[in-house]
Amino acid sequence: MHTPETLRALVRDVIERTPVYDMHTHLYDPAFGELLLWGIDDLLTYHYLIAEGFRWLEMPAEKFWALPKSGQAELIWNALFLEHSPLSEACRGVLTVLHALEIDARPRDLPALRQHFKKWTAAGFTTRVMEKANVRQVCMTNSPFDATERAVWDRGFNRDPRFRAALRIDPLLLDWENSAPLLRAWGYDVSPELNPRTFDEVRRFLADWTRRIDAQYCMVSLPPDWSFPADGATAQLIEHAIMPHGREHGQAFAMMIGVRRGVNPQLRMAGDSLGPGEVESVERLCAAFPGNKFLCTMLARENQHALCVAARKFRNLHIFGCWWFLNTPSLIEEITRMRLELLGVSFTAQHSDARVLDQLIYKWAHTREVLTRVLVEKYATLAAASWEPGRAEIEGDVHDLLGGGLEKFLTH
Ligand code: FIX
Ligand code: ZN
């Protein structure tokens, strides 16, 4: 029989020891060189912190952007760590990282922090961070439309098996007008008007990149007003290219819905916002294409309940993560509790969305803390009804919640 203390200790231990498959990040295989961000200056210039820094900075945005990365980092450090307490989730994250790496931040000395990172190489640091974070694999975000990244694929390199790939296609689906000429330049016989020949050639493009990068899924981020079915190019391309491609290659289509890009363009990447999306469109897609698999996360808190209900209705839908503005302890707790109550463990509790390697440490440490709280509470309710969870059962559940369930969903 568990006491509340033994149950808590058991669940915490299992959650800490279970390695994660992080299904969505913006990290890169170290072979991508400069594209893989790490270290204190990259941590401080994370766009979450830039947005928070601008709450205090008085300088014009262009002046900030004209500074070198180290100058930007210093302004953020001063505004968010020295002049005020670093209480926000993104600020706290930097401190969790430093603490886990045994770097003493107490002297509040940025140049000294920089010195600490000098001892690592990208390859050595990757291993150290992944071990500390207990992450077994991460999925990158790989865009054929990104010239720098494309050049690396063109050159070829030895893949690090810890870094999986996802084929990211936002420009294809959201900006057909400008993507069609690019596809033509790359040798695909597409025309601006969407017709059967063009759909076939888009499928050939998707198939080529799927094979080339060994894509786990095809991904897109969508605005709140995305609708399906619809007349525009986005819905047409989904129906006539993405869906048949997904069936042919057994590849899931991952939708991240609810982002409003460039609400404040002066902030560049930090200037995106959110809005509630249409869960009904996700349901219609799942119903119209039962032979396809869908992954979905939504950015607005208001969508979370309906999205859980959608997943109850469609077994070809797997929901994942507490995305971006939802990745805070209080919202992860609310969303994870709701998902467990409606879906059991048939969802993926979190993805890190890390852009800086070091962030794997804090994003997963903070999520593990919340997941422990919620699962202890839930297993205690079972124990109260004389259903005592054993270690192996808890291990199976946590494995599923931390990426293992997604892997089964993708392969079955
Ligand atoms: O579209 C996405 O994949 C988003 O996650 C990013 O664009 C966003 O900037 C981000 O980093 C959120 O965490
Ligand atoms: Zn992302």
Coordinates of C-alpha atoms and ligand atoms in Angstrom, one line a residue:
M1 CA 0.0 0.0 0.0
H2 CA 1.3 3.5 -0.9
T3 CA 1.4 6.3 1.5
P4 CA 1.0 9.8 -0.1
E5 CA 4.8 10.1 0.4
T6 CA 5.8 6.8 -1.2
L7 CA 3.4 7.5 -4.2
R8 CA 4.9 11.0 -4.7
A9 CA 8.5 9.6 -4.5
L10 CA 7.7 6.8 -7.0
V11 CA 6.0 9.1 -9.5
R12 CA 8.7 11.7 -9.3
D13 CA 11.4 9.0 -9.7
V14 CA 9.7 7.5 -12.8
I15 CA 9.1 11.0 -14.4
E16 CA 12.7 12.0 -13.8
R17 CA 14.1 8.7 -15.2
T18 CA 11.9 8.5 -18.3
P19 CA 13.8 9.8 -21.3
V20 CA 11.9 12.2 -23.5
Y21 CA 11.3 12.2 -27.2
D22 CA 10.9 16.0 -27.8
M23 CA 8.7 16.1 -30.8
H24 CA 9.0 19.7 -31.8
T25 CA 12.0 22.0 -31.4
H26 CA 13.9 24.5 -33.4
L27 CA 17.2 22.9 -32.6
Y28 CA 19.6 21.5 -35.2
D29 CA 21.9 18.6 -35.5
P30 CA 25.4 19.9 -34.6
A31 CA 26.4 19.3 -38.2
F32 CA 24.4 22.4 -39.1
G33 CA 27.1 24.6 -37.4
E34 CA 26.0 28.1 -36.6
L35 CA 22.3 27.2 -36.9
L36 CA 22.5 25.3 -33.6
L37 CA 22.2 28.0 -30.9
W38 CA 23.6 27.6 -27.4
G39 CA 25.2 29.5 -24.6
I40 CA 24.3 32.5 -22.5
D41 CA 24.0 35.1 -25.2
D42 CA 21.6 32.9 -27.2
L43 CA 19.7 32.2 -24.0
L44 CA 19.3 35.9 -23.3
T45 CA 18.3 36.8 -26.8
Y46 CA 15.6 34.2 -27.0
H47 CA 12.6 35.9 -28.6
Y48 CA 10.5 35.3 -25.5
L49 CA 12.9 37.4 -23.5
I50 CA 13.2 40.0 -26.1
A51 CA 9.5 40.6 -25.9
E52 CA 9.7 40.9 -22.1
G53 CA 12.8 43.1 -22.3
F54 CA 11.0 45.6 -24.6
R55 CA 8.5 46.2 -21.8
W56 CA 11.3 48.1 -20.0
L57 CA 13.7 49.2 -22.8
E58 CA 13.2 52.8 -24.0
M59 CA 15.4 52.7 -27.1
P60 CA 13.9 52.5 -30.6
A61 CA 13.6 48.9 -31.8
E62 CA 15.9 49.5 -34.8
K63 CA 18.7 50.6 -32.4
F64 CA 18.3 47.3 -30.5
W65 CA 18.4 45.2 -33.7
A66 CA 21.5 47.1 -34.9
L67 CA 23.4 45.9 -31.8
P68 CA 25.6 42.7 -31.9
K69 CA 24.1 39.7 -30.1
S70 CA 26.2 40.4 -27.0
G71 CA 25.0 44.0 -26.7
Q72 CA 21.4 42.8 -27.0
A73 CA 22.0 40.1 -24.4
E74 CA 23.4 42.7 -22.0
L75 CA 20.4 45.0 -22.3
I76 CA 18.1 42.1 -21.6
W77 CA 20.2 40.9 -18.7
N78 CA 20.1 44.4 -17.2
A79 CA 16.4 45.0 -17.7
L80 CA 15.1 41.5 -16.8
F81 CA 17.7 40.1 -14.3
L82 CA 19.3 43.1 -12.6
E83 CA 16.8 45.9 -12.5
H84 CA 13.9 43.6 -11.7
S85 CA 13.5 40.1 -10.4
P86 CA 13.5 37.4 -13.1
L87 CA 10.1 36.0 -12.2
S88 CA 8.7 35.2 -15.6
E89 CA 8.8 31.7 -16.9
A90 CA 11.3 32.5 -19.6
C91 CA 13.6 34.3 -17.1
R92 CA 13.4 31.6 -14.5
G93 CA 14.3 29.2 -17.3
V94 CA 17.7 30.8 -17.8
L95 CA 18.4 30.4 -14.0
T96 CA 17.3 26.8 -14.1
V97 CA 19.7 26.1 -16.9
L98 CA 22.7 27.8 -15.1
H99 CA 21.9 26.0 -11.9
A100 CA 21.7 22.6 -13.6
L101 CA 25.0 23.3 -15.3
E102 CA 26.5 24.2 -12.0
I103 CA 27.2 27.8 -13.1
D104 CA 27.0 30.2 -10.2
A105 CA 24.8 33.1 -11.2
R106 CA 24.7 34.6 -7.8
P107 CA 27.4 37.3 -8.5
R108 CA 25.1 38.5 -11.3
D109 CA 28.1 38.9 -13.5
L110 CA 27.3 38.4 -17.2
P111 CA 31.0 38.4 -18.5
A112 CA 31.7 35.7 -15.9
L113 CA 28.8 33.6 -17.1
R114 CA 30.1 33.9 -20.6
Q115 CA 33.5 32.5 -19.4
H116 CA 31.8 29.3 -18.1
F117 CA 30.5 28.4 -21.6
K118 CA 33.9 28.8 -23.2
K119 CA 35.0 25.3 -22.0
W120 CA 32.5 23.5 -24.2
T121 CA 32.3 22.5 -27.9
A122 CA 29.0 22.3 -29.6
A123 CA 29.2 18.5 -29.8
G124 CA 30.3 18.1 -26.1
F125 CA 27.7 20.5 -25.0
T126 CA 24.9 18.7 -26.9
T127 CA 25.6 15.5 -25.0
R128 CA 25.9 17.3 -21.7
V129 CA 22.6 19.1 -22.2
M130 CA 20.7 16.0 -23.5
E131 CA 21.9 14.0 -20.5
K132 CA 21.0 16.7 -18.0
A133 CA 17.6 17.2 -19.6
N134 CA 17.1 13.4 -20.0
V135 CA 16.0 13.9 -23.6
R136 CA 16.8 10.9 -25.8
Q137 CA 15.9 12.5 -29.2
V138 CA 14.6 15.8 -30.4
C139 CA 12.8 16.6 -33.6
M140 CA 14.1 19.5 -35.6
T141 CA 12.0 21.9 -37.7
N142 CA 13.4 21.6 -41.3
S143 CA 12.3 24.0 -44.0
P144 CA 13.3 23.5 -47.6
F145 CA 12.4 27.2 -48.0
D146 CA 15.3 28.3 -45.7
A147 CA 18.3 28.9 -47.8
T148 CA 20.9 28.5 -45.1
E149 CA 19.4 25.1 -44.0
R150 CA 18.9 23.9 -47.6
A151 CA 22.6 24.5 -48.3
V152 CA 23.5 22.1 -45.5
W153 CA 21.2 19.3 -46.8
D154 CA 22.6 20.0 -50.3
R155 CA 26.2 19.5 -49.0
G156 CA 25.3 16.4 -47.1
F157 CA 26.5 15.3 -43.7
N158 CA 26.4 12.4 -41.3
R159 CA 23.2 12.5 -39.3
D160 CA 23.3 12.5 -35.5
P161 CA 20.6 9.9 -34.7
R162 CA 19.5 12.0 -31.7
F163 CA 18.2 14.6 -34.1
R164 CA 15.1 13.6 -36.1
A165 CA 13.7 15.7 -38.9
A166 CA 10.2 17.3 -39.6
L167 CA 9.3 18.7 -43.0
R168 CA 8.1 22.3 -42.3
I169 CA 6.0 23.8 -45.1
D170 CA 4.5 27.1 -43.9
P171 CA 5.4 29.0 -47.1
L172 CA 4.0 26.3 -49.4
L173 CA 0.6 26.3 -47.7
L174 CA 0.3 29.9 -46.6
D175 CA 2.1 31.8 -49.5
W176 CA 1.5 29.8 -52.6
E177 CA 1.9 32.9 -54.8
N178 CA 5.6 33.2 -53.8
S179 CA 6.3 29.5 -53.3
A180 CA 5.2 28.4 -56.8
P181 CA 8.1 30.3 -58.5
L182 CA 10.5 28.7 -56.0
L183 CA 9.3 25.2 -56.7
R184 CA 9.6 25.9 -60.4
A185 CA 13.2 27.1 -60.0
W186 CA 13.9 23.8 -58.1
G187 CA 12.6 21.8 -61.1
Y188 CA 9.0 21.1 -60.2
D189 CA 6.5 21.8 -63.0
V190 CA 4.0 23.8 -61.1
S191 CA 1.8 26.6 -62.3
P192 CA 0.3 29.5 -60.2
E193 CA -3.2 28.0 -60.8
L194 CA -3.8 24.9 -58.8
N195 CA -4.5 22.0 -61.1
P196 CA -3.9 18.3 -61.2
R197 CA -0.5 18.6 -62.7
T198 CA 0.5 21.1 -60.0
F199 CA -0.8 19.0 -57.2
D200 CA 1.2 16.0 -58.6
E201 CA 4.4 18.1 -58.7
V202 CA 3.8 19.4 -55.2
R203 CA 3.5 15.8 -54.1
R204 CA 6.8 15.0 -55.8
F205 CA 8.4 17.9 -54.0
L206 CA 7.1 16.6 -50.6
A207 CA 8.2 13.1 -51.4
D208 CA 11.7 14.1 -52.4
W209 CA 12.1 16.1 -49.2
T210 CA 10.5 13.4 -47.0
R211 CA 13.1 10.9 -48.3
R212 CA 15.9 13.3 -48.2
I213 CA 15.6 14.3 -44.6
D214 CA 13.7 11.2 -43.4
A215 CA 10.8 13.4 -42.2
Q216 CA 8.8 12.1 -39.3
Y217 CA 5.9 14.3 -40.1
C218 CA 4.9 17.2 -42.3
M219 CA 4.3 20.4 -40.2
V220 CA 2.6 23.7 -40.6
S221 CA 1.6 26.6 -38.3
L222 CA -1.7 28.1 -39.1
P223 CA -3.5 31.4 -38.3
P224 CA -6.6 31.5 -36.1
D225 CA -8.9 32.0 -39.1
W226 CA -7.7 28.8 -40.9
S227 CA -10.7 26.8 -42.0
F228 CA -11.3 23.5 -43.7
P229 CA -12.9 23.0 -46.2
A230 CA -12.3 26.3 -47.9
D231 CA -11.8 27.8 -51.4
G232 CA -8.3 29.2 -50.9
A233 CA -4.9 27.7 -51.9
T234 CA -4.2 26.4 -48.3
A235 CA -7.2 24.1 -48.1
Q236 CA -6.8 23.0 -51.8
L237 CA -3.2 22.1 -51.2
I238 CA -4.0 20.2 -48.0
E239 CA -6.7 18.2 -49.7
H240 CA -5.0 17.5 -53.0
A241 CA -1.3 17.3 -52.1
I242 CA -0.7 16.9 -48.4
M243 CA -3.4 14.3 -47.8
P244 CA -2.5 11.9 -50.7
H245 CA 1.2 12.4 -49.8
G246 CA 0.5 11.5 -46.2
R247 CA -1.3 8.3 -47.2
E248 CA 1.3 7.3 -49.7
H249 CA 4.2 7.8 -47.2
G250 CA 2.4 6.9 -44.0
Q251 CA 3.3 10.3 -42.8
A252 CA 1.3 12.3 -40.3
F253 CA 0.3 16.0 -40.9
A254 CA 1.1 18.2 -37.8
M255 CA -0.9 21.4 -37.4
M256 CA 0.0 24.1 -35.0
I257 CA -3.0 26.4 -35.0
G258 CA -3.6 29.9 -33.6
V259 CA -0.6 32.1 -34.4
R260 CA -1.0 35.7 -35.6
R261 CA 2.4 36.5 -37.1
G262 CA 3.9 40.0 -36.9
V263 CA 1.3 41.7 -34.7
N264 CA 4.1 44.0 -33.7
P265 CA 6.5 43.9 -36.7
Q266 CA 9.1 46.1 -34.9
L267 CA 9.8 43.2 -32.5
R268 CA 10.5 40.8 -35.5
M269 CA 10.3 37.2 -34.3
A270 CA 9.2 38.4 -30.8
G271 CA 6.2 40.2 -32.4
D272 CA 3.9 37.2 -33.0
S273 CA 0.7 36.9 -31.1
L274 CA -2.3 34.4 -30.9
G275 CA -6.0 34.0 -31.4
P276 CA -8.6 31.3 -30.9
G277 CA -8.8 28.9 -33.9
E278 CA -11.5 26.6 -35.3
V279 CA -11.5 23.1 -33.7
E280 CA -14.4 22.2 -36.0
S281 CA -12.0 22.5 -39.0
V282 CA -9.7 20.0 -37.4
E283 CA -12.6 17.7 -36.8
R284 CA -13.8 18.0 -40.4
L285 CA -10.3 17.2 -41.7
C286 CA -10.1 14.1 -39.5
A287 CA -13.5 13.0 -40.6
A288 CA -12.9 13.6 -44.3
F289 CA -9.5 11.8 -44.3
P290 CA -9.8 8.8 -42.0
G291 CA -6.8 7.2 -43.7
N292 CA -4.6 10.1 -42.7
K293 CA -3.0 10.7 -39.3
F294 CA -3.1 14.2 -37.7
L295 CA -1.1 15.8 -34.9
C296 CA -2.4 19.0 -33.5
T297 CA -1.6 21.7 -30.9
M298 CA -3.4 25.0 -30.5
L299 CA -2.1 28.2 -29.1
A300 CA -5.2 29.7 -27.4
R301 CA -6.2 28.6 -24.0
E302 CA -9.8 28.8 -25.1
N303 CA -9.3 26.0 -27.6
Q304 CA -7.9 23.4 -25.3
H305 CA -11.2 21.8 -24.1
A306 CA -12.7 21.5 -27.5
L307 CA -9.5 20.1 -28.9
C308 CA -9.5 17.3 -26.2
V309 CA -13.1 16.5 -27.2
A310 CA -12.0 16.3 -30.9
A311 CA -9.4 13.8 -29.9
R312 CA -12.0 11.7 -28.2
K313 CA -13.9 11.6 -31.5
F314 CA -11.1 10.8 -33.8
R315 CA -8.5 8.2 -33.2
N316 CA -6.5 9.5 -36.2
L317 CA -5.9 12.7 -34.2
H318 CA -3.1 13.0 -31.6
I319 CA -2.8 16.2 -29.6
F320 CA 0.4 17.5 -28.2
G321 CA 2.3 20.0 -26.2
C322 CA 1.5 23.3 -24.4
W323 CA 2.7 25.6 -27.1
W324 CA 4.6 28.9 -26.6
F325 CA 2.4 31.2 -24.5
L326 CA 0.9 28.1 -22.9
N327 CA 4.2 26.8 -21.8
T328 CA 4.0 28.2 -18.2
P329 CA 3.6 26.1 -15.1
S330 CA 0.0 27.2 -14.3
L331 CA -1.3 26.6 -17.9
I332 CA 0.6 23.3 -18.3
E333 CA -1.0 22.1 -15.1
E334 CA -4.5 23.1 -16.2
I335 CA -4.1 21.7 -19.7
T336 CA -2.5 18.4 -18.6
R337 CA -5.1 17.8 -15.9
M338 CA -7.9 18.4 -18.4
R339 CA -6.2 16.1 -21.0
L340 CA -5.7 13.3 -18.5
E341 CA -9.3 13.6 -17.4
L342 CA -10.7 13.4 -21.0
L343 CA -8.1 11.3 -22.8
G344 CA -6.2 9.2 -20.2
V345 CA -2.6 9.1 -21.4
S346 CA -3.4 9.1 -25.2
F347 CA -1.7 12.4 -25.9
T348 CA 1.8 13.9 -25.8
A349 CA 2.1 16.1 -22.7
Q350 CA 4.7 18.5 -24.0
H351 CA 7.2 19.5 -26.6
S352 CA 9.9 22.0 -25.7
D353 CA 9.9 24.3 -28.8
A354 CA 13.5 25.0 -27.7
R355 CA 15.5 27.3 -30.0
V356 CA 18.6 27.3 -27.9
L357 CA 20.0 23.9 -26.9
D358 CA 20.4 24.7 -23.2
Q359 CA 16.6 25.4 -23.0
L360 CA 16.0 21.7 -23.2
I361 CA 17.1 21.6 -19.5
Y362 CA 14.6 24.1 -18.2
K363 CA 11.7 23.3 -20.4
W364 CA 11.8 19.7 -19.4
A365 CA 12.6 20.3 -15.8
H366 CA 9.7 22.6 -15.4
T367 CA 7.3 20.4 -17.2
R368 CA 8.4 17.4 -15.2
E369 CA 7.7 19.3 -12.0
V370 CA 4.1 20.0 -13.1
L371 CA 3.5 16.5 -14.5
T372 CA 4.6 15.0 -11.2
R373 CA 2.1 17.2 -9.3
V374 CA -0.8 16.3 -11.6
L375 CA 0.0 12.5 -11.9
V376 CA 0.5 12.1 -8.2
E377 CA -3.0 13.7 -7.7
K378 CA -4.5 11.4 -10.3
Y379 CA -2.9 8.2 -9.2
A380 CA -4.0 9.0 -5.6
T381 CA -7.6 9.1 -6.7
L382 CA -7.2 5.6 -8.2
A383 CA -5.5 4.4 -5.0
A384 CA -8.5 5.8 -3.0
A385 CA -10.6 3.4 -5.0
S386 CA -8.2 0.5 -4.2
W387 CA -6.4 0.6 -7.6
E388 CA -2.8 0.8 -6.6
P389 CA -0.6 1.7 -9.6
G390 CA 2.7 -0.3 -9.8
R391 CA 6.0 1.0 -11.0
A392 CA 5.8 -0.7 -14.3
E393 CA 2.3 0.7 -15.0
I394 CA 3.5 4.2 -14.1
E395 CA 6.5 3.8 -16.3
G396 CA 4.3 2.8 -19.3
D397 CA 2.1 5.8 -18.8
V398 CA 4.9 8.3 -18.5
H399 CA 6.7 6.8 -21.5
D400 CA 3.6 7.4 -23.5
L401 CA 3.1 11.0 -22.3
L402 CA 6.7 11.9 -23.0
G403 CA 6.8 10.9 -26.6
G404 CA 6.5 7.2 -26.6
G405 CA 2.8 7.3 -27.3
L406 CA 3.4 9.5 -30.3
E407 CA 5.9 7.1 -31.7
K408 CA 3.3 4.3 -31.4
F409 CA 0.7 6.5 -33.0
L410 CA 3.0 7.3 -36.0
T411 CA 4.0 3.6 -36.6
H412 CA 0.7 1.8 -36.1
Ligands
FIX1 O1 5.8 28.1 -35.5 C1 6.4 27.6 -34.6 O2 7.0 26.5 -34.7 C2 6.6 28.4 -33.3 O3 6.8 27.5 -32.3 C3 7.7 29.4 -33.5 O4 7.6 30.0 -34.6 C4 7.7 30.4 -32.3 O5 8.5 31.5 -32.7 C5 8.3 29.8 -31.1 O6 9.5 29.7 -30.9 C6 7.4 29.3 -30.1 O7 7.8 28.7 -29.1
ZN2 ZN 7.9 25.9 -32.9

